[in-house]
mmCIF file of C-alpha atoms and ligand atoms in Angstrom:
data_model
loop_
_atom_site.group_PDB
_atom_site.id
_atom_site.type_symbol
_atom_site.label_atom_id
_atom_site.label_comp_id
_atom_site.label_asym_id
_atom_site.label_seq_id
_atom_site.Cartn_x
_atom_site.Cartn_y
_atom_site.Cartn_z
ATOM 1 C CA MET A 145 132.774 135.780 187.746
ATOM 2 C CA ALA A 146 135.096 133.006 187.219
ATOM 3 C CA GLU A 147 136.494 131.188 183.834
ATOM 4 C CA PRO A 148 134.749 127.820 184.429
ATOM 5 C CA SER A 149 137.095 124.985 184.191
ATOM 6 C CA THR A 150 137.699 122.842 180.953
ATOM 7 C CA ALA A 151 136.171 120.353 183.347
ATOM 8 C CA SER A 152 132.951 121.867 183.483
ATOM 9 C CA ARG A 153 132.637 123.726 180.125
ATOM 10 C CA PRO A 154 130.503 121.856 178.064
ATOM 11 C CA ALA A 155 128.381 121.615 181.576
ATOM 12 C CA ALA A 156 128.384 124.980 181.604
ATOM 13 C CA ALA A 157 127.143 125.352 178.341
ATOM 14 C CA ALA A 158 124.289 122.857 178.796
ATOM 15 C CA ALA A 159 123.128 124.734 181.500
ATOM 16 C CA ALA A 160 123.531 127.838 178.910
ATOM 17 C CA ALA A 161 121.517 126.658 176.463
ATOM 18 C CA ARG A 162 118.560 125.934 178.710
ATOM 19 C CA ALA A 163 118.873 129.412 181.171
ATOM 20 C CA GLY A 164 115.808 131.009 182.053
ATOM 21 C CA ALA A 165 114.522 134.146 184.550
ATOM 22 C CA THR A 166 110.961 134.887 185.392
ATOM 23 C CA ALA A 167 110.297 138.468 186.141
ATOM 24 C CA VAL A 168 107.357 140.074 187.571
ATOM 25 C CA ALA A 169 106.427 143.864 186.581
ATOM 26 C CA HIS A 170 103.348 146.271 187.557
ATOM 27 C CA PRO A 171 101.762 148.090 185.242
ATOM 28 C CA ASN A 172 102.179 151.741 185.901
ATOM 29 C CA ILE A 173 99.607 155.038 184.786
ATOM 30 C CA ALA A 174 101.180 158.118 183.491
ATOM 31 C CA LEU A 175 100.408 161.766 185.245
ATOM 32 C CA ILE A 176 101.727 162.984 182.642
ATOM 33 C CA LYS A 177 101.563 161.081 179.172
ATOM 34 C CA TYR A 178 103.569 160.263 176.334
ATOM 35 C CA TRP A 179 101.969 160.380 173.407
ATOM 36 C CA GLY A 180 103.870 161.169 170.185
ATOM 37 C CA LYS A 181 107.612 159.668 169.199
ATOM 38 C CA SER A 182 110.100 160.940 167.404
ATOM 39 C CA ASP A 183 111.328 157.562 166.269
ATOM 40 C CA GLU A 184 109.591 155.222 165.708
ATOM 41 C CA ARG A 185 112.444 152.435 166.123
ATOM 42 C CA LEU A 186 113.877 153.335 168.742
ATOM 43 C CA PHE A 187 110.538 153.782 170.629
ATOM 44 C CA LEU A 188 112.146 157.673 171.011
ATOM 45 C CA PRO A 189 109.664 160.178 172.758
ATOM 46 C CA ARG A 190 108.430 163.902 171.787
ATOM 47 C CA THR A 191 108.214 164.837 175.255
ATOM 48 C CA ASP A 192 108.947 163.912 178.945
ATOM 49 C CA SER A 193 106.582 161.724 181.147
ATOM 50 C CA LEU A 194 105.694 161.240 184.312
ATOM 51 C CA SER A 195 104.309 157.993 186.006
ATOM 52 C CA MET A 196 102.965 155.995 189.033
ATOM 53 C CA THR A 197 103.714 152.108 188.989
ATOM 54 C CA LEU A 198 100.944 150.577 190.489
ATOM 55 C CA ASP A 199 100.490 147.691 192.789
ATOM 56 C CA VAL A 200 97.776 145.804 191.381
ATOM 57 C CA PHE A 201 97.717 144.177 187.489
ATOM 58 C CA PRO A 202 100.838 142.521 187.687
ATOM 59 C CA THR A 203 102.786 140.665 184.634
ATOM 60 C CA THR A 204 104.778 137.703 185.210
ATOM 61 C CA THR A 205 106.845 136.347 182.242
ATOM 62 C CA ARG A 206 109.164 133.418 182.030
ATOM 63 C CA VAL A 207 111.522 133.136 179.303
ATOM 64 C CA THR A 208 113.715 129.569 178.411
ATOM 65 C CA VAL A 209 116.683 130.029 175.971
ATOM 66 C CA ASP A 210 115.817 126.645 174.587
ATOM 67 C CA ALA A 211 118.374 125.134 171.662
ATOM 68 C CA GLY A 212 116.922 123.232 169.734
ATOM 69 C CA ALA A 213 113.883 125.589 168.665
ATOM 70 C CA ALA A 214 114.224 126.854 164.909
ATOM 71 C CA GLN A 215 111.816 129.650 166.699
ATOM 72 C CA ASP A 216 110.819 131.860 169.212
ATOM 73 C CA THR A 217 107.227 130.276 171.358
ATOM 74 C CA VAL A 218 105.318 133.043 172.736
ATOM 75 C CA VAL A 219 102.028 131.239 175.607
ATOM 76 C CA PHE A 220 100.372 134.513 176.818
ATOM 77 C CA ASP A 221 97.301 134.108 179.344
ATOM 78 C CA GLY A 222 97.531 130.612 178.579
ATOM 79 C CA ARG A 223 97.205 130.094 174.874
ATOM 80 C CA LEU A 224 99.934 129.914 171.603
ATOM 81 C CA ALA A 225 100.421 133.518 170.126
ATOM 82 C CA GLY A 226 100.722 134.164 166.688
ATOM 83 C CA GLY A 227 100.712 137.790 164.056
ATOM 84 C CA GLU A 228 101.387 140.589 165.213
ATOM 85 C CA ARG A 229 101.850 139.684 169.445
ATOM 86 C CA LEU A 230 104.371 136.905 168.292
ATOM 87 C CA ARG A 231 106.506 139.533 165.834
ATOM 88 C CA ARG A 232 106.403 142.409 168.820
ATOM 89 C CA ILE A 233 107.984 139.752 171.120
ATOM 90 C CA THR A 234 110.311 137.710 168.418
ATOM 91 C CA ALA A 235 111.877 141.200 167.424
ATOM 92 C CA PHE A 236 112.341 142.324 171.280
ATOM 93 C CA LEU A 237 113.823 139.190 171.697
ATOM 94 C CA ASP A 238 116.330 139.884 168.535
ATOM 95 C CA LEU A 239 117.101 142.357 170.598
ATOM 96 C CA VAL A 240 118.095 141.137 173.620
ATOM 97 C CA ARG A 241 119.728 138.502 171.664
ATOM 98 C CA ARG A 242 121.938 140.951 169.695
ATOM 99 C CA GLN A 243 123.321 143.026 172.881
ATOM 100 C CA ALA A 244 123.984 138.959 174.609
ATOM 101 C CA GLY A 245 126.221 138.201 171.244
ATOM 102 C CA ARG A 246 124.103 134.846 170.975
ATOM 103 C CA ALA A 247 121.291 133.561 168.703
ATOM 104 C CA GLU A 248 119.306 130.461 170.172
ATOM 105 C CA ARG A 249 115.842 130.959 169.974
ATOM 106 C CA ALA A 250 113.412 131.204 173.014
ATOM 107 C CA VAL A 251 110.104 129.848 174.734
ATOM 108 C CA VAL A 252 107.678 133.259 176.591
ATOM 109 C CA VAL A 253 104.615 132.307 179.278
ATOM 110 C CA THR A 254 103.802 135.236 180.600
ATOM 111 C CA ARG A 255 100.721 135.805 181.996
ATOM 112 C CA ASN A 256 98.293 139.199 182.790
ATOM 113 C CA ALA A 257 97.167 139.458 185.544
ATOM 114 C CA GLY A 258 94.571 142.269 184.561
ATOM 115 C CA PRO A 259 93.112 143.252 180.951
ATOM 116 C CA THR A 260 95.238 142.997 178.087
ATOM 117 C CA GLY A 261 95.165 145.655 175.720
ATOM 118 C CA ALA A 262 92.458 148.075 177.451
ATOM 119 C CA GLY A 263 94.414 151.246 178.643
ATOM 120 C CA LEU A 264 95.195 149.514 181.577
ATOM 121 C CA ALA A 265 99.033 149.374 180.395
ATOM 122 C CA SER A 266 99.708 145.701 179.931
ATOM 123 C CA SER A 267 101.606 147.046 177.214
ATOM 124 C CA ALA A 268 104.201 148.726 180.236
ATOM 125 C CA SER A 269 104.194 145.780 182.797
ATOM 126 C CA GLY A 270 104.722 143.049 179.981
ATOM 127 C CA PHE A 271 107.408 144.442 177.977
ATOM 128 C CA ALA A 272 109.068 145.668 181.537
ATOM 129 C CA ALA A 273 108.640 141.886 182.705
ATOM 130 C CA LEU A 274 109.984 140.371 179.330
ATOM 131 C CA ALA A 275 112.698 142.664 179.325
ATOM 132 C CA LEU A 276 114.595 141.618 182.306
ATOM 133 C CA ALA A 277 113.753 138.190 182.066
ATOM 134 C CA ALA A 278 114.974 137.746 178.314
ATOM 135 C CA ALA A 279 118.690 139.566 179.931
ATOM 136 C CA GLY A 280 118.324 137.485 182.772
ATOM 137 C CA ALA A 281 117.852 133.651 180.523
ATOM 138 C CA TYR A 282 120.577 135.055 177.544
ATOM 139 C CA GLY A 283 123.014 136.188 180.404
ATOM 140 C CA LEU A 284 122.452 139.974 180.532
ATOM 141 C CA ALA A 285 122.955 142.568 183.706
ATOM 142 C CA PRO A 286 121.679 145.333 182.761
ATOM 143 C CA ASP A 287 121.664 147.944 185.655
ATOM 144 C CA ALA A 288 118.874 150.104 186.249
ATOM 145 C CA ARG A 289 118.970 152.505 183.817
ATOM 146 C CA ALA A 290 120.054 150.172 181.395
ATOM 147 C CA LEU A 291 117.264 148.058 181.629
ATOM 148 C CA SER A 292 114.480 150.529 181.173
ATOM 149 C CA ARG A 293 116.013 152.121 177.628
ATOM 150 C CA LEU A 294 115.590 148.433 176.924
ATOM 151 C CA ALA A 295 112.095 147.978 178.284
ATOM 152 C CA ARG A 296 111.508 151.116 176.043
ATOM 153 C CA ARG A 297 112.321 149.299 172.793
ATOM 154 C CA GLY A 298 109.247 146.572 173.856
ATOM 155 C CA SER A 299 106.726 149.660 174.330
ATOM 156 C CA GLY A 300 107.871 153.303 175.066
ATOM 157 C CA SER A 301 106.028 153.199 178.222
ATOM 158 C CA ALA A 302 107.580 149.688 179.707
ATOM 159 C CA SER A 303 110.556 151.801 180.470
ATOM 160 C CA ARG A 304 108.982 153.734 183.369
ATOM 161 C CA SER A 305 107.252 150.343 184.763
ATOM 162 C CA VAL A 306 111.234 149.604 185.797
ATOM 163 C CA PHE A 307 110.714 151.396 188.488
ATOM 164 C CA GLY A 308 108.301 151.933 191.414
ATOM 165 C CA GLY A 309 106.242 154.437 192.653
ATOM 166 C CA PHE A 310 107.010 157.470 191.167
ATOM 167 C CA ALA A 311 108.673 157.824 186.989
ATOM 168 C CA LEU A 312 110.176 160.070 184.752
ATOM 169 C CA TRP A 313 110.661 159.293 181.562
ATOM 170 C CA HIS A 314 113.278 161.170 179.622
ATOM 171 C CA ALA A 315 112.613 162.469 175.889
ATOM 172 C CA GLY A 316 116.293 162.214 173.923
ATOM 173 C CA ALA A 317 118.580 160.561 172.362
ATOM 174 C CA ASP A 318 118.589 156.837 172.786
ATOM 175 C CA ALA A 319 121.518 156.654 175.356
ATOM 176 C CA ASP A 320 119.779 159.795 177.016
ATOM 177 C CA SER A 321 116.193 158.252 177.259
ATOM 178 C CA PHE A 322 115.284 156.538 180.371
ATOM 179 C CA ALA A 323 113.012 156.472 183.491
ATOM 180 C CA GLU A 324 114.237 156.634 186.895
ATOM 181 C CA PRO A 325 112.941 157.643 189.868
ATOM 182 C CA VAL A 326 111.175 160.580 191.090
ATOM 183 C CA PRO A 327 111.575 161.312 195.153
ATOM 184 C CA VAL A 328 108.607 162.932 196.686
ATOM 185 C CA ALA A 329 106.707 163.994 200.040
ATOM 186 C CA GLY A 330 107.659 161.399 202.822
ATOM 187 C CA SER A 331 103.627 162.797 203.634
ATOM 188 C CA LEU A 332 101.881 161.935 200.388
ATOM 189 C CA GLU A 333 99.706 159.142 200.367
ATOM 190 C CA PRO A 334 98.484 158.361 196.976
ATOM 191 C CA ALA A 335 96.028 156.055 195.497
ATOM 192 C CA LEU A 336 94.911 155.181 191.781
ATOM 193 C CA VAL A 337 91.098 154.177 191.973
ATOM 194 C CA VAL A 338 90.943 152.803 188.580
ATOM 195 C CA ALA A 339 87.179 152.176 186.249
ATOM 196 C CA VAL A 340 87.560 149.968 183.859
ATOM 197 C CA VAL A 341 84.378 150.261 182.026
ATOM 198 C CA ASP A 342 85.196 148.235 179.211
ATOM 199 C CA ALA A 343 87.679 145.477 179.972
ATOM 200 C CA GLY A 344 87.803 144.757 175.981
ATOM 201 C CA PRO A 345 91.146 145.165 173.646
ATOM 202 C CA LYS A 346 90.685 148.882 172.313
ATOM 203 C CA ALA A 347 89.527 149.224 168.520
ATOM 204 C CA LEU A 348 93.008 151.323 167.470
ATOM 205 C CA SER A 349 96.195 151.196 168.915
ATOM 206 C CA SER A 350 97.566 153.874 171.028
ATOM 207 C CA ARG A 351 100.826 153.353 168.517
ATOM 208 C CA GLU A 352 98.870 153.909 166.075
ATOM 209 C CA ALA A 353 96.435 157.021 167.274
ATOM 210 C CA MET A 354 99.651 158.569 168.640
ATOM 211 C CA ARG A 355 101.077 158.243 164.872
ATOM 212 C CA ARG A 356 97.987 159.692 163.526
ATOM 213 C CA THR A 357 97.789 162.428 166.084
ATOM 214 C CA VAL A 358 101.523 163.655 165.723
ATOM 215 C CA ALA A 359 101.248 163.777 161.497
ATOM 216 C CA THR A 360 97.521 165.302 162.176
ATOM 217 C CA SER A 361 96.354 167.506 164.798
ATOM 218 C CA PRO A 362 96.483 171.048 164.977
ATOM 219 C CA LEU A 363 96.410 171.234 168.996
ATOM 220 C CA TYR A 364 99.728 168.422 169.065
ATOM 221 C CA GLU A 365 102.684 170.990 168.973
ATOM 222 C CA PRO A 366 100.646 173.262 171.721
ATOM 223 C CA TRP A 367 100.100 170.244 174.112
ATOM 224 C CA ALA A 368 103.384 169.014 173.905
ATOM 225 C CA ARG A 369 105.125 172.296 174.810
ATOM 226 C CA SER A 370 102.568 173.082 176.974
ATOM 227 C CA SER A 371 103.157 169.073 178.243
ATOM 228 C CA GLY A 372 106.617 170.464 179.681
ATOM 229 C CA GLN A 373 105.754 172.984 181.745
ATOM 230 C CA ASP A 374 102.730 170.350 183.281
ATOM 231 C CA LEU A 375 106.255 168.036 184.180
ATOM 232 C CA VAL A 376 107.707 171.335 185.724
ATOM 233 C CA GLU A 377 105.397 171.677 187.883
ATOM 234 C CA ILE A 378 104.414 168.451 188.947
ATOM 235 C CA ARG A 379 107.727 167.507 189.812
ATOM 236 C CA ALA A 380 107.368 170.264 192.246
ATOM 237 C CA ALA A 381 104.177 169.774 193.578
ATOM 238 C CA LEU A 382 104.941 166.225 194.402
ATOM 239 C CA GLY A 383 108.358 166.517 196.022
ATOM 240 C CA ARG A 384 106.455 169.579 198.778
ATOM 241 C CA GLY A 385 103.745 166.984 199.359
ATOM 242 C CA ASP A 386 100.240 168.630 197.125
ATOM 243 C CA LEU A 387 98.251 165.733 195.976
ATOM 244 C CA ALA A 388 95.953 168.743 194.789
ATOM 245 C CA ALA A 389 97.991 170.506 193.079
ATOM 246 C CA ALA A 390 99.712 167.113 190.968
ATOM 247 C CA GLY A 391 96.162 166.096 190.878
ATOM 248 C CA GLU A 392 94.580 168.742 188.674
ATOM 249 C CA ILE A 393 97.984 168.827 186.628
ATOM 250 C CA ALA A 394 97.623 165.462 185.877
ATOM 251 C CA GLU A 395 94.123 165.844 184.906
ATOM 252 C CA ARG A 396 94.194 169.252 182.351
ATOM 253 C CA ASN A 397 97.778 167.236 180.933
ATOM 254 C CA ALA A 398 95.364 163.202 180.244
ATOM 255 C CA LEU A 399 92.035 165.915 178.795
ATOM 256 C CA GLY A 400 94.686 167.728 176.819
ATOM 257 C CA MET A 401 96.180 165.007 175.062
ATOM 258 C CA HIS A 402 92.784 163.528 174.295
ATOM 259 C CA ALA A 403 92.213 166.996 172.576
ATOM 260 C CA THR A 404 94.107 167.003 170.797
ATOM 261 C CA MET A 405 93.578 163.378 169.659
ATOM 262 C CA LEU A 406 89.863 164.184 169.184
ATOM 263 C CA ALA A 407 91.760 167.210 166.381
ATOM 264 C CA ALA A 408 93.589 164.674 164.584
ATOM 265 C CA ARG A 409 92.016 163.378 160.688
ATOM 266 C CA PRO A 410 90.380 161.125 161.311
ATOM 267 C CA ALA A 411 89.421 161.734 164.887
ATOM 268 C CA VAL A 412 90.935 159.656 167.502
ATOM 269 C CA ARG A 413 87.745 158.742 170.471
ATOM 270 C CA TYR A 414 88.443 156.240 173.273
ATOM 271 C CA PHE A 415 85.884 158.094 175.121
ATOM 272 C CA ARG A 416 82.442 156.001 175.758
ATOM 273 C CA PRO A 417 79.891 157.795 177.579
ATOM 274 C CA ALA A 418 80.321 155.724 181.117
ATOM 275 C CA SER A 419 83.933 157.371 180.026
ATOM 276 C CA LEU A 420 82.013 161.137 181.104
ATOM 277 C CA THR A 421 79.830 159.340 183.258
ATOM 278 C CA VAL A 422 82.718 158.792 185.507
ATOM 279 C CA LEU A 423 84.301 162.187 184.707
ATOM 280 C CA ASP A 424 81.196 164.022 186.132
ATOM 281 C CA ARG A 425 81.665 161.992 188.970
ATOM 282 C CA VAL A 426 84.466 163.165 190.134
ATOM 283 C CA ALA A 427 83.377 166.469 189.367
ATOM 284 C CA ALA A 428 80.989 165.886 191.897
ATOM 285 C CA LEU A 429 83.260 164.161 194.481
ATOM 286 C CA ARG A 430 85.490 167.657 194.207
ATOM 287 C CA GLN A 431 82.769 169.969 194.469
ATOM 288 C CA GLY A 432 81.838 168.184 198.032
ATOM 289 C CA GLY A 433 85.251 168.696 199.380
ATOM 290 C CA VAL A 434 87.011 164.893 198.026
ATOM 291 C CA GLY A 435 90.159 165.369 197.159
ATOM 292 C CA ALA A 436 89.690 163.425 192.711
ATOM 293 C CA TRP A 437 91.056 164.298 189.696
ATOM 294 C CA ALA A 438 90.837 161.687 186.831
ATOM 295 C CA THR A 439 93.725 160.358 184.080
ATOM 296 C CA MET A 440 92.853 158.787 180.956
ATOM 297 C CA ASP A 441 94.681 156.523 178.229
ATOM 298 C CA ALA A 442 94.689 155.321 174.879
ATOM 299 C CA GLY A 443 90.891 153.417 176.535
ATOM 300 C CA PRO A 444 88.191 154.279 177.406
ATOM 301 C CA ASN A 445 88.799 154.068 181.553
ATOM 302 C CA VAL A 446 89.469 156.632 184.121
ATOM 303 C CA LYS A 447 91.868 155.757 186.735
ATOM 304 C CA VAL A 448 90.898 158.516 189.950
ATOM 305 C CA LEU A 449 93.647 160.147 191.651
ATOM 306 C CA CYS A 450 93.234 160.960 195.635
ATOM 307 C CA HIS A 451 94.306 160.489 199.092
ATOM 308 C CA ARG A 452 94.045 157.174 200.305
ATOM 309 C CA ALA A 453 92.314 158.077 202.618
ATOM 310 C CA ASP A 454 89.924 158.927 200.372
ATOM 311 C CA SER A 455 90.299 156.109 198.141
ATOM 312 C CA ALA A 456 87.238 153.727 199.833
ATOM 313 C CA VAL A 457 85.192 156.644 199.462
ATOM 314 C CA VAL A 458 85.603 157.801 196.005
ATOM 315 C CA ALA A 459 85.543 153.502 194.511
ATOM 316 C CA ALA A 460 82.116 153.650 195.814
ATOM 317 C CA ALA A 461 81.144 156.642 194.626
ATOM 318 C CA LEU A 462 82.419 155.318 190.859
ATOM 319 C CA ARG A 463 80.679 152.069 191.857
ATOM 320 C CA GLU A 464 76.816 153.813 192.296
ATOM 321 C CA ALA A 465 77.614 156.219 189.084
ATOM 322 C CA ALA A 466 78.765 153.015 186.738
ATOM 323 C CA PRO A 467 77.534 150.594 187.918
ATOM 324 C CA GLY A 468 78.535 148.506 185.066
ATOM 325 C CA ALA A 469 82.472 149.614 185.873
ATOM 326 C CA ALA A 470 84.788 147.401 187.987
ATOM 327 C CA VAL A 471 86.225 149.306 190.461
ATOM 328 C CA HIS A 472 89.993 148.688 191.967
ATOM 329 C CA VAL A 473 92.136 150.289 194.357
ATOM 330 C CA ALA A 474 95.451 150.611 194.111
ATOM 331 C CA GLY A 475 98.217 152.661 195.393
ATOM 332 C CA PRO A 476 102.831 152.896 194.863
ATOM 333 C CA GLY A 477 103.685 149.595 193.399
ATOM 334 C CA PRO A 478 107.428 148.500 193.218
ATOM 335 C CA GLY A 479 109.529 147.746 190.356
ATOM 336 C CA ALA A 480 110.288 144.628 187.996
ATOM 337 C CA ARG A 481 112.104 142.108 189.709
ATOM 338 C CA LEU A 482 113.097 138.876 189.062
ATOM 339 C CA LEU A 483 111.649 135.912 190.922
ATOM 340 C CA ASP A 484 114.317 133.229 191.086
ATOM 341 C CA GLY A 485 117.085 135.252 191.154
ATOM 342 C CA ALA A 486 120.145 133.963 189.213
ATOM 343 C CA GLY A 487 117.546 132.202 186.875
ATOM 344 C CA ARG A 488 118.309 128.889 186.369
HETATM 345 C C1 LIG B 124 101.152 156.886 178.882
HETATM 346 N N1 LIG B 124 100.347 155.885 176.977
HETATM 347 O O1 LIG B 124 102.757 157.786 178.918
HETATM 348 C C2 LIG B 124 100.351 157.029 177.632
HETATM 349 C C3 LIG B 124 99.282 157.886 177.925
HETATM 350 C C4 LIG B 124 98.641 155.913 175.887
HETATM 351 C C5 LIG B 124 98.195 156.507 176.735
HETATM 352 O O2 LIG B 124 101.780 155.247 176.927
HETATM 353 O O3 LIG B 124 103.695 152.920 170.691
HETATM 354 O O4 LIG B 124 101.937 151.198 174.785
HETATM 355 O O5 LIG B 124 104.532 150.568 172.922
HETATM 356 O O6 LIG B 124 105.167 153.112 172.874
HETATM 357 O O7 LIG B 124 104.049 152.512 174.970
HETATM 358 C C6 LIG B 124 100.820 154.083 175.750
HETATM 359 O O8 LIG B 124 101.480 153.482 174.651
HETATM 360 O O9 LIG B 124 103.078 152.659 172.722
HETATM 361 C C7 LIG B 124 100.620 154.851 176.727
HETATM 362 P P1 LIG B 124 104.311 151.825 172.130
HETATM 363 P P2 LIG B 124 102.562 152.500 174.302
HETATM 364 O O10 LIG B 124 101.200 156.002 179.346
#
């Protein structure tokens, strides 16, 4: 970009002082899970993970630089945020400010279309949107890889929501730990049917739960090893358009992750009776010849991978099995994007 003329410099500085950007990002659901960090400060995962970004439950976030403010302000779903939520977002903005060589505070206004903190990946869409909006507001222009690394520092799984479709997040050192798109067969038409059996916030954060699991579960290391093999196999299955193989691998990877938690001391248990009812129905669907495979995250809700053509049948079966659950059908969604281009 050309240097502004001397005459326009004060105007440019004033514009920068109130620059803003709005970004939208969607949650992703891992088919091969991220569970456990090798570095808590840098959000480096113990294992590679692989996810599908959804086309439901977006987060929309606007960041406006506020040169006159003494501290950051965060408005979350229409309410002023404080406590841990404000601390996490401020710490993330500090990282962006360090990268940009800037010091001004910001106003963050963010809204989740889906439930927050209920194992529906709101932190993934949230920090992917925040990373892109904050980078725009502070004048950074990260490429997709740099944006994924930046989003990772807010919440590990956010590294994957930078990308649409399927994404693989690499374990490794800081510079190497980013997500990137995974090519899949053109014939693959997947859907993820989400059964929200409980939309309330989880009792134990995934951050604390994974810390405890790594520190105390005798099943953790065997799961981490087998997860590496699951990743190799699911990439091959997705590449050849074999949803049945991919679904089997995803289900075993998720149940294995929950086994590591159940063996932690004290145990971490996200399953609820309604979760098991849904898992039973998924098994019954399969016995009846419908391809359906379950995955669960750090919460009681169940996500069911199936062919798009079967998604209505699967959704109806889950509604019948768990009448109290809200059931949503998602397809592969888009990557994070700026809504207002240059961001002014
Ligand atoms: C995942 N989960 O791969 C796994 C599976 C939950 C179960 O990523 O500590 O909110 O902010 O990096 O990303 C949830 O953990 O945790 C998660 P932090 P994050 O989707």
